[in-house]
Amino acid sequence: MSAPAALAAGFTAHFGAAPSGTVFAPGRVNLIGDHVDYNDGLVLPMPIATGTWIAWSPRSDNRIAAVALDYRGEEAEFALDGPCPAPPGHWASYLFGMARTCAERDLPAGGINLAILGTMPRGAGLSSSASLCVAIGRAFAAAAPGVHGDPLALARAAQATEHDYAGVRCGIMDQIAVALGQPGDALLLDCRDLAIRHLPLPEDWAVMVVQSGVQRGLVDGQYNQRRRDCEDAAQALGLGSLRDAALDDLDRAAISPVVARRARHVITEIARTRAAAEALGAADLPRFGALLRASHASLRDAFEVSVPAVDGLVDWLNAAIGPVGGARMTGGGFGGAVVAVMPADQVLAITAKLAAERRTPGGAALDISIEGAGTMVAAERTA
Ligand code: GLA
């Protein structure tokens, strides 16, 4: 059964009537530019095919009732002006958080019945929580007659929900990629002024996303600690953010070696992201791949957010792809997914070899997906 069909069936079974409508928000994969969004840097994410589906129907009271079809049918019901029904990071806390945040910001939020079906892996660095929050906001907007949702306002509400209801002081990359990204396009986002450029992926490039099988949690404090390190570095340099820092500044600053390493990553990663956007525009895949490899090394050695299972997968992919492309960890780190960009005509051979040679640390088969323009090229060649 397709996701929309399973969603409609699940809604009807739970609420006893068919839904009024359905919304979707994708996840995202970040091609390059990690841990720079909260430093006013440049990032290059793109939406992925999987994400969060929500079926909805309005209610006349001020209550929200929801069933999470992919969480063993867990249920939540609460009043908009009541207490939060779940602990931070629980799916129902995001629902409550979005309802409250949207209401506080004069965005639509009212009584509603919801069936939620996530089709993407969670804890994989692919923004499942931003996808959930944006889908919730879209459901509220769809249920409010005459409202045209403002995607930027929605992205900001989703980010505030992550800060206030999950305790993760994330940047704005994920929410903007999810709310404003276009399928098949990378999105070059300047996190300082939120300027956006949609950069179509060349038809003969393919983006592969592979799950390491190590679940990642940003709620455990490591993410916020990295953010504090960056803020400490900027403060020691007398700057508003590391966006304005140069490598030379670090030698003169009174900062610990650890904080200097974090800042070094941020400064070089912003430069790599700018260069990667140029390489993408010039359809220069070898250059793009080299930047991905350098990004991974920096996240592993200087920012220290990778884990051995992810490093092993990245090394395997880089050896298999060779100098014509590249692979790196993607997202917040501490486990999760790996992204590889390669010529589309390598996809079938690499997928087969990868599936034959590698497994997750727990021994399971790898979850491999192909995203973006190259998907169609690869599929045509299969036929
Ligand atoms: C998480 C956060 C983002 C970003 C990435 C790392 O996905 O939600 O804001 O900081 O980590 O690039």
Coordinates of C-alpha atoms and ligand atoms in Angstrom, one line a residue:
M1 CA 0.0 0.0 0.0
S2 CA 1.4 3.5 -0.8
A3 CA 2.0 5.9 2.0
P4 CA -1.0 8.2 1.2
A5 CA -3.3 5.1 1.0
A6 CA -2.0 3.7 4.3
L7 CA -2.4 7.2 5.8
A8 CA -6.0 7.6 4.7
A9 CA -6.9 4.0 5.8
G10 CA -5.2 4.6 9.2
F11 CA -7.0 7.9 9.7
T12 CA -10.4 6.5 8.9
A13 CA -9.9 3.4 11.1
H14 CA -8.9 5.6 14.0
F15 CA -11.3 8.6 13.8
G16 CA -14.3 6.8 12.1
A17 CA -14.5 9.1 9.1
A18 CA -12.3 9.9 6.1
P19 CA -9.8 12.8 6.5
S20 CA -10.5 16.3 5.0
G21 CA -7.0 16.5 3.5
T22 CA -3.5 15.3 3.4
V23 CA -0.2 17.2 3.7
F24 CA 3.5 16.1 3.2
A25 CA 6.8 17.5 4.3
P26 CA 10.1 15.9 3.1
G27 CA 13.2 15.1 5.1
R28 CA 16.5 16.6 3.9
V29 CA 20.0 15.4 3.2
N30 CA 22.8 18.0 3.7
L31 CA 25.3 17.7 0.8
I32 CA 27.9 19.9 2.5
G33 CA 28.0 22.6 5.2
D34 CA 27.5 20.9 8.6
H35 CA 27.6 22.7 12.0
V36 CA 27.8 26.0 10.2
D37 CA 24.2 27.1 10.2
Y38 CA 24.3 28.3 13.8
N39 CA 27.5 30.2 12.9
D40 CA 25.7 32.3 10.2
G41 CA 27.4 30.1 7.6
L42 CA 26.5 28.7 4.2
V43 CA 24.8 25.3 3.8
L44 CA 23.8 23.1 0.8
P45 CA 21.0 20.7 1.7
M46 CA 18.4 19.1 -0.6
P47 CA 15.0 17.6 0.2
I48 CA 14.7 13.8 0.0
A49 CA 11.8 11.7 -1.3
T50 CA 10.7 10.4 2.2
G51 CA 9.3 12.5 5.0
T52 CA 6.2 12.9 7.0
W53 CA 2.6 12.5 5.8
I54 CA -0.3 13.8 7.8
A55 CA -4.0 13.3 7.2
W56 CA -6.2 15.8 9.0
S57 CA -9.8 16.9 9.7
P58 CA -10.8 20.0 11.7
R59 CA -12.5 19.9 15.1
S60 CA -14.8 22.4 16.6
D61 CA -13.4 22.3 20.1
N62 CA -9.9 23.5 20.9
R63 CA -8.4 20.0 21.2
I64 CA -5.8 18.2 19.2
A65 CA -6.1 14.4 18.8
A66 CA -3.4 12.5 17.0
V67 CA -2.4 8.9 16.2
A68 CA 1.2 8.1 15.1
L69 CA 0.7 5.3 12.6
D70 CA 4.4 4.5 12.4
Y71 CA 4.8 4.5 16.2
R72 CA 2.7 1.4 16.8
G73 CA -0.4 3.5 16.7
E74 CA 0.5 5.6 19.8
E75 CA -2.1 8.2 20.6
A76 CA -2.0 11.7 22.1
E77 CA -4.9 14.1 22.9
F78 CA -4.7 17.4 24.6
A79 CA -6.2 20.9 24.9
L80 CA -4.4 23.7 23.1
D81 CA -4.2 25.7 26.4
G82 CA -3.4 22.7 28.6
P83 CA -0.1 21.2 29.7
C84 CA 2.4 19.4 27.3
P85 CA 1.3 15.8 27.1
A86 CA 4.8 14.2 26.6
P87 CA 8.5 14.6 27.6
P88 CA 10.9 16.6 25.4
G89 CA 11.8 14.9 22.1
H90 CA 8.7 12.7 22.1
W91 CA 6.6 13.0 18.9
A92 CA 3.7 14.4 20.8
S93 CA 5.9 17.1 22.4
Y94 CA 6.7 18.4 18.8
L95 CA 3.0 18.4 18.1
F96 CA 2.2 20.3 21.2
G97 CA 5.2 22.6 20.6
M98 CA 4.1 23.4 17.1
A99 CA 0.5 24.1 18.1
R100 CA 1.7 26.5 20.9
T101 CA 4.4 28.2 18.8
C102 CA 2.1 28.7 15.8
A103 CA -0.6 30.1 18.0
E104 CA 1.8 32.5 19.7
R105 CA 3.0 33.7 16.3
D106 CA -0.4 34.2 14.8
L107 CA 0.1 31.3 12.5
P108 CA -2.8 28.9 12.0
A109 CA -3.3 26.4 14.9
G110 CA -6.6 25.1 16.0
G111 CA -8.6 22.0 17.0
I112 CA -7.7 19.2 14.7
N113 CA -7.6 15.4 14.3
L114 CA -4.4 14.1 12.8
A115 CA -3.0 10.8 11.6
I116 CA 0.8 10.9 11.2
L117 CA 2.9 8.6 9.1
G118 CA 6.6 9.1 8.9
T119 CA 8.3 7.3 6.0
M120 CA 11.9 8.3 6.7
P121 CA 14.4 6.9 9.2
R122 CA 14.7 8.7 12.5
G123 CA 17.9 9.6 14.3
A124 CA 19.6 9.4 11.0
G125 CA 20.7 13.0 10.5
L126 CA 18.0 13.5 7.8
S127 CA 15.8 15.9 9.8
S128 CA 12.9 13.8 10.8
S129 CA 11.9 16.2 13.5
A130 CA 12.0 19.3 11.1
S131 CA 9.9 17.2 8.7
L132 CA 7.4 16.4 11.4
C133 CA 7.1 20.0 12.6
V134 CA 6.7 21.5 9.1
A135 CA 4.1 18.8 8.2
I136 CA 2.2 19.7 11.4
G137 CA 2.3 23.4 10.5
R138 CA 1.1 22.6 7.0
A139 CA -1.8 20.6 8.4
F140 CA -2.9 23.5 10.6
A141 CA -2.6 25.9 7.6
A142 CA -4.6 23.5 5.4
A143 CA -7.4 23.3 8.0
A144 CA -7.6 27.1 8.3
P145 CA -9.9 28.4 5.5
G146 CA -8.4 31.1 3.3
V147 CA -4.9 30.9 4.8
H148 CA -1.8 30.6 2.5
G149 CA 1.0 29.3 4.6
D150 CA 4.2 31.4 4.8
P151 CA 7.0 28.9 4.4
L152 CA 9.6 31.0 6.1
A153 CA 7.4 31.8 9.1
L154 CA 6.7 28.1 9.3
A155 CA 10.4 27.2 9.2
R156 CA 11.1 29.6 12.1
A157 CA 8.2 28.2 14.2
A158 CA 9.6 24.7 13.6
Q159 CA 13.0 25.8 14.7
A160 CA 11.6 27.5 17.8
T161 CA 9.7 24.3 18.6
E162 CA 13.0 22.3 18.5
H163 CA 14.7 24.8 20.8
D164 CA 11.8 25.2 23.3
Y165 CA 10.2 21.7 23.3
A166 CA 13.2 19.4 22.5
G167 CA 15.9 21.4 24.1
V168 CA 18.1 21.3 20.9
R169 CA 19.6 24.7 20.0
C170 CA 19.6 23.9 16.3
G171 CA 20.3 26.3 13.4
I172 CA 17.7 27.0 10.7
M173 CA 19.1 24.8 7.9
D174 CA 16.8 21.8 8.4
Q175 CA 13.5 23.7 8.7
I176 CA 14.3 25.9 5.6
A177 CA 15.4 22.9 3.5
V178 CA 12.2 21.1 4.5
A179 CA 9.8 24.1 4.1
L180 CA 11.4 25.7 1.0
G181 CA 13.4 23.0 -0.8
Q182 CA 12.4 21.9 -4.3
P183 CA 12.8 18.2 -5.3
G184 CA 15.9 17.5 -7.3
D185 CA 17.5 20.9 -6.4
A186 CA 20.2 21.6 -3.8
L187 CA 19.4 24.7 -1.8
L188 CA 22.2 27.1 -1.2
L189 CA 21.2 28.9 2.0
D190 CA 23.1 31.8 3.6
C191 CA 22.2 31.4 7.2
R192 CA 23.1 35.0 8.0
D193 CA 20.5 36.7 5.8
L194 CA 18.5 33.6 4.8
A195 CA 19.1 34.3 1.1
I196 CA 18.4 31.2 -1.0
R197 CA 19.5 29.9 -4.4
H198 CA 18.0 26.7 -5.9
L199 CA 20.7 24.8 -7.7
P200 CA 19.5 22.0 -9.9
L201 CA 21.6 18.8 -9.7
P202 CA 23.2 17.9 -13.0
E203 CA 21.2 15.0 -14.6
D204 CA 24.2 12.8 -14.6
W205 CA 25.0 13.1 -10.9
A206 CA 23.5 10.8 -8.3
V207 CA 23.1 11.4 -4.6
M208 CA 23.2 8.2 -2.5
V209 CA 22.1 8.2 1.2
V210 CA 23.2 5.2 3.3
Q211 CA 22.2 4.6 6.9
S212 CA 25.1 3.6 9.2
G213 CA 22.7 1.8 11.5
V214 CA 24.0 3.8 14.5
Q215 CA 21.1 5.9 15.8
R216 CA 21.9 9.5 16.6
G217 CA 20.4 11.6 19.3
L218 CA 20.9 15.3 19.4
V219 CA 19.0 15.7 22.7
D220 CA 21.9 14.3 24.7
G221 CA 23.7 17.6 25.0
Q222 CA 26.7 17.0 22.6
Y223 CA 25.1 19.2 19.9
N224 CA 24.5 22.1 22.3
Q225 CA 28.1 21.7 23.6
R226 CA 29.5 22.1 20.1
R227 CA 27.3 25.2 19.6
R228 CA 28.7 26.7 22.9
D229 CA 32.3 26.0 21.8
C230 CA 31.6 28.0 18.6
E231 CA 30.0 30.8 20.6
D232 CA 33.0 30.9 22.9
A233 CA 35.4 31.1 19.9
A234 CA 33.4 34.0 18.4
Q235 CA 33.3 35.8 21.7
A236 CA 37.0 35.4 22.2
L237 CA 37.6 36.9 18.7
G238 CA 35.3 39.8 19.5
L239 CA 32.9 38.7 16.7
G240 CA 29.2 38.3 16.4
S241 CA 29.6 34.9 14.8
L242 CA 32.4 32.7 13.2
R243 CA 31.1 33.7 9.8
D244 CA 33.4 36.7 10.0
A245 CA 36.5 34.8 11.4
A246 CA 39.6 34.0 9.4
L247 CA 42.0 31.1 10.1
D248 CA 44.8 33.5 11.0
D249 CA 42.7 35.0 13.8
L250 CA 42.8 31.7 15.6
D251 CA 46.5 31.8 16.3
R252 CA 46.1 35.2 18.1
A253 CA 43.0 34.3 20.1
A254 CA 43.1 33.2 23.7
I255 CA 41.1 30.0 23.2
S256 CA 41.7 26.4 24.2
P257 CA 43.0 23.9 21.5
V258 CA 39.6 22.2 21.5
V259 CA 37.7 25.4 20.8
A260 CA 40.3 26.4 18.2
R261 CA 39.7 23.1 16.4
R262 CA 35.9 23.7 16.4
A263 CA 36.4 27.1 15.0
R264 CA 38.8 25.8 12.3
H265 CA 36.2 23.4 11.1
V266 CA 33.5 26.1 10.9
I267 CA 35.8 28.6 9.0
T268 CA 37.0 25.9 6.5
E269 CA 33.5 24.3 6.1
I270 CA 31.9 27.6 5.1
A271 CA 34.7 28.0 2.5
R272 CA 34.1 24.5 1.3
T273 CA 30.4 25.0 1.0
R274 CA 30.9 28.1 -1.1
A275 CA 33.3 26.2 -3.4
A276 CA 30.9 23.2 -3.6
A277 CA 28.1 25.5 -4.8
E278 CA 30.5 26.8 -7.5
A279 CA 31.5 23.3 -8.5
L280 CA 27.8 22.3 -8.7
G281 CA 27.1 25.2 -10.9
A282 CA 30.0 24.2 -13.1
A283 CA 28.9 20.5 -13.1
D284 CA 32.4 19.7 -11.8
L285 CA 31.8 16.5 -9.9
P286 CA 35.5 15.6 -9.1
R287 CA 35.9 19.0 -7.4
F288 CA 32.6 18.6 -5.6
G289 CA 33.7 15.1 -4.4
A290 CA 37.0 16.3 -3.1
L291 CA 35.2 19.0 -1.0
L292 CA 32.9 16.3 0.4
R293 CA 35.9 14.2 1.5
A294 CA 37.6 17.2 3.1
S295 CA 34.4 18.1 4.9
H296 CA 34.2 14.6 6.4
A297 CA 37.8 14.7 7.6
S298 CA 37.2 18.1 9.2
L299 CA 34.0 16.9 11.0
R300 CA 35.8 13.7 12.1
D301 CA 39.1 15.3 13.3
A302 CA 38.4 18.9 14.1
F303 CA 34.7 19.0 15.1
E304 CA 34.7 15.5 16.4
V305 CA 31.1 14.6 15.6
S306 CA 31.7 11.3 13.7
V307 CA 31.7 7.8 14.9
P308 CA 33.6 4.7 13.7
A309 CA 30.7 3.1 11.9
V310 CA 30.1 6.2 9.9
D311 CA 33.9 6.7 9.2
G312 CA 34.1 3.1 7.9
L313 CA 31.2 3.6 5.5
V314 CA 32.6 6.9 4.3
D315 CA 36.0 5.4 3.7
W316 CA 34.5 2.4 1.8
L317 CA 32.4 4.7 -0.4
N318 CA 35.3 7.0 -1.2
A319 CA 37.4 4.1 -2.2
A320 CA 34.7 2.6 -4.3
I321 CA 33.7 5.9 -6.0
G322 CA 37.3 7.1 -6.6
P323 CA 38.2 10.7 -7.6
V324 CA 35.1 11.2 -9.7
G325 CA 32.9 11.9 -6.6
G326 CA 32.9 11.7 -2.8
A327 CA 31.2 10.8 0.4
R328 CA 30.8 12.3 3.9
M329 CA 28.8 12.1 7.1
T330 CA 25.7 14.3 6.9
G331 CA 23.8 16.3 9.5
G332 CA 24.5 16.7 13.2
G333 CA 26.7 13.6 13.5
F334 CA 27.2 11.1 16.3
G335 CA 25.9 8.3 14.0
G336 CA 23.2 8.5 11.4
A337 CA 23.5 8.6 7.6
V338 CA 26.3 9.1 5.1
V339 CA 25.8 11.0 1.8
A340 CA 27.7 10.1 -1.4
V341 CA 27.6 12.0 -4.7
M342 CA 28.8 10.1 -7.8
P343 CA 28.2 9.8 -11.5
A344 CA 24.8 8.4 -12.0
D345 CA 26.2 5.5 -14.1
Q346 CA 28.1 4.2 -11.1
V347 CA 25.0 3.9 -8.9
L348 CA 24.0 0.3 -9.8
A349 CA 27.4 -1.2 -9.4
I350 CA 28.2 0.6 -6.2
T351 CA 24.8 -0.2 -4.7
A352 CA 25.3 -3.9 -5.5
K353 CA 28.9 -4.0 -4.1
L354 CA 27.9 -2.1 -1.0
A355 CA 25.0 -4.3 -0.2
A356 CA 27.2 -7.4 -0.7
E357 CA 30.2 -6.2 1.3
R358 CA 28.9 -4.1 4.2
R359 CA 26.4 -4.4 7.0
T360 CA 25.4 -2.2 10.0
P361 CA 27.4 -2.8 13.2
G362 CA 24.4 -4.8 14.4
G363 CA 24.6 -7.1 11.4
A364 CA 21.6 -5.8 9.5
A365 CA 21.5 -5.1 5.7
L366 CA 22.2 -1.5 4.8
D367 CA 19.4 0.9 4.0
I368 CA 20.4 2.6 0.7
S369 CA 18.4 5.3 -1.1
I370 CA 19.1 7.3 -4.2
E371 CA 17.9 10.9 -4.2
G372 CA 17.6 13.7 -6.7
A373 CA 18.0 14.1 -10.4
G374 CA 20.3 11.1 -10.8
T375 CA 17.5 8.8 -9.5
M376 CA 15.7 9.1 -12.9
V377 CA 18.9 8.5 -14.8
A378 CA 19.7 5.4 -12.8
A379 CA 16.2 4.1 -13.1
E380 CA 16.2 4.5 -16.8
R381 CA 19.4 2.6 -17.1
T382 CA 18.0 -0.3 -15.0
A383 CA 15.1 -0.8 -17.4
Ligands
GLA1 C1 21.2 19.3 13.0 C2 20.6 20.7 13.2 C3 21.0 21.7 12.1 C4 22.5 21.7 11.8 C5 23.0 20.3 11.6 C6 24.5 20.2 11.5 O1 20.6 18.8 11.8 O2 19.2 20.6 13.4 O3 20.5 23.0 12.5 O4 23.2 22.4 12.8 O5 22.6 19.4 12.7 O6 24.8 20.8 10.3

